Structures are given as structure tokens and as C-alpha cells.
């Protein structure tokens, strides 16, 4: 049985600090836009979907891709086994996005994802105290479009925690 963690004042403060840092980074990038020739040295394709098997916290993150000629952000749906809080899911992904040249990184919310390989189902539900409720319909669409879970039934609900 997994240990259940309850969001506390410290986690809320850390989530707010992470959001504020991303906002500050975004504002700095808007004023000092890098030229296309100054792309990140460590650029590689980051999977839009990473869902650990089981029921875990997830975050929905948007980011502008490097050297993008349009302002359409990519959307990332990531869950992480063992994450005590939603920020613990976001924290490892954000530096990878930055190092790969992504800008305007935003945590759009969170919830939980249940992935059951035995039954070929993925259920997206709940919310994050620190980041708010993610757009689960968008998360479902990203999961389905990723092609990683062909043959799975993907559903979402705003119910539950």
C-alpha cells in the first residue's frame, strides 16, 4: 500500500515559488528573445506523455518549443511514481525543458492518472492543491495523440482527489 501525502503549507509555498520562477523566466525570455542561432546545445525530443503504471499524481505543462516560428505551445502530461506532491512531478521535467530550449514553461494544473496495463485503461481525474485542476480533457487528448497507448481506453473526470 502506498503512503498518502497531504498537501501542507510548505508544499503550497514551494508550488507557488515554482510558478513564480516560471513566470519570471517567461517574462525574461519575452524581453530577451534568443535568436534562432542561439538554440540550446542539449536539444532533444522530450516525450509529450510519460505515465507510470499505477495511480499517481500528474501535471499538465505547456511550453513553447525551441526555434518555433509559431506561438503554439506543446503540451506535456507527466506522472511519476513516488511523487509526494504534484511539484515533485514537475520539478525534474522543467530543467529538461529549459536545457532543450523550451520557453514560456507553464504548469497548467494537476490531478491523478491511473494506468492499468492489465485492463488497458487510463483514467485521468482529481486536482492539485498546489497548481489547481488540470484540463483533463486536454490531458486525455494529448495521451491519445501520443500513440503510446494504442488500444487503451482513456477517460477523464473532474471527480475525486
XYZ file of C-alpha atoms in Angstrom:
161
model
C 0.000 0.000 0.000
C 1.377 3.410 -0.927
C 1.800 6.143 1.650
C -0.608 9.048 1.189
C 0.756 12.584 1.492
C -1.409 15.543 2.364
C -0.647 18.933 0.891
C 0.598 21.281 3.578
C 1.617 24.926 3.835
C 5.226 24.138 2.904
C 4.199 22.307 -0.284
C 1.816 25.125 -1.253
C 4.628 27.650 -0.749
C 7.047 25.550 -2.825
C 4.457 25.178 -5.617
C 3.865 28.941 -5.602
C 7.625 29.558 -5.678
C 7.987 27.232 -8.685
C 5.132 29.004 -10.508
C 6.651 32.421 -9.722
C 10.068 31.318 -11.034
C 8.487 30.088 -14.275
C 6.618 33.397 -14.625
C 9.853 35.323 -14.067
C 11.686 33.140 -16.617
C 8.888 33.690 -19.121
C 8.982 37.455 -18.677
C 12.765 37.483 -19.087
C 12.506 35.415 -22.282
C 9.868 37.762 -23.693
C 12.213 40.721 -23.252
C 15.392 38.911 -24.328
C 14.194 36.512 -27.013
C 17.049 34.308 -28.162
C 17.843 34.302 -31.840
C 17.241 31.082 -33.744
C 21.017 30.566 -33.995
C 21.360 30.512 -30.198
C 19.381 27.328 -29.717
C 20.113 25.082 -26.756
C 23.078 22.762 -27.068
C 21.302 19.850 -25.370
C 18.223 19.862 -27.529
C 16.388 16.550 -27.855
C 12.836 15.361 -28.239
C 11.017 15.284 -24.915
C 8.088 12.860 -24.799
C 4.761 14.628 -24.522
C 3.455 11.793 -22.359
C 5.111 9.878 -19.536
C 2.721 7.900 -17.342
C 3.974 5.441 -14.755
C 1.937 2.277 -14.273
C -0.323 2.579 -11.207
C -2.211 5.548 -9.765
C -0.017 8.607 -9.306
C -0.050 12.387 -9.326
C 0.359 14.093 -12.697
C 0.916 17.586 -14.044
C -0.096 19.251 -17.283
C 2.675 21.529 -18.554
C 2.815 23.754 -21.621
C 5.978 25.164 -23.213
C 6.951 26.890 -26.427
C 9.258 24.638 -28.438
C 12.741 25.814 -29.379
C 13.085 27.766 -32.619
C 9.327 27.765 -33.050
C 8.018 30.063 -35.750
C 4.563 29.981 -34.175
C 3.417 30.671 -30.649
C 1.622 27.372 -30.169
C 2.857 25.613 -27.032
C 3.484 21.897 -26.795
C 1.549 20.137 -24.033
C 3.117 17.596 -21.684
C 1.312 15.082 -19.468
C 3.656 13.506 -16.942
C 3.046 11.330 -13.884
C 5.643 9.998 -11.515
C 5.686 7.008 -9.231
C 6.586 8.038 -5.708
C 5.892 11.759 -6.117
C 4.722 13.038 -2.755
C 3.341 16.240 -4.244
C 2.496 17.489 -7.727
C 5.539 19.753 -7.705
C 7.672 16.604 -7.368
C 6.377 15.562 -10.789
C 7.073 18.960 -12.371
C 10.489 19.638 -10.825
C 12.507 17.072 -12.840
C 10.814 17.963 -16.144
C 11.282 21.740 -16.007
C 15.120 21.752 -16.200
C 14.993 19.272 -19.093
C 12.608 21.559 -20.964
C 14.819 24.582 -20.272
C 18.019 22.787 -21.320
C 16.305 21.715 -24.532
C 15.465 25.307 -25.439
C 11.785 25.398 -24.462
C 10.482 28.743 -23.226
C 7.317 30.090 -21.596
C 7.014 26.938 -19.467
C 3.743 26.859 -17.539
C 2.295 24.348 -15.098
C -1.373 24.367 -16.051
C -2.595 22.162 -13.206
C -2.531 18.641 -11.966
C -4.522 15.673 -10.833
C -4.067 11.932 -10.804
C -3.687 9.338 -13.505
C -4.455 5.671 -13.101
C -2.713 3.486 -15.661
C -3.650 -0.187 -15.595
C -1.844 -2.256 -18.217
C -3.774 -5.436 -17.325
C -7.063 -3.797 -18.332
C -5.630 -1.348 -20.920
C -7.180 1.669 -19.214
C -6.033 5.127 -18.271
C -8.219 7.272 -16.017
C -7.450 10.961 -15.535
C -9.100 12.686 -12.572
C -8.746 14.846 -9.470
C -6.838 18.049 -8.861
C -3.706 19.559 -7.379
C -3.866 21.787 -4.327
C -0.643 23.500 -5.391
C -1.340 24.032 -9.109
C -5.109 23.727 -9.412
C -7.096 21.338 -11.536
C -5.657 20.485 -14.928
C -7.752 20.444 -18.069
C -8.301 16.679 -18.005
C -9.999 16.686 -21.425
C -6.835 18.221 -22.893
C -4.686 15.704 -20.994
C -6.801 12.872 -22.435
C -6.346 14.260 -25.944
C -2.566 14.531 -25.504
C -2.374 10.944 -24.209
C -4.429 9.625 -27.119
C -2.490 11.606 -29.742
C 0.874 10.462 -28.348
C 0.409 6.987 -29.816
C 1.968 5.421 -26.717
C -1.231 3.811 -25.501
C -2.892 2.417 -28.615
C -5.660 0.007 -27.589
C -6.162 1.672 -24.200
C -9.432 3.212 -23.123
C -8.626 6.714 -21.883
C -11.215 8.532 -19.785
C -11.327 11.602 -17.583
C -13.439 13.019 -14.787
C -13.305 16.096 -12.577
C -14.306 13.942 -9.609
C -12.048 12.649 -6.882
C -8.736 13.703 -5.499
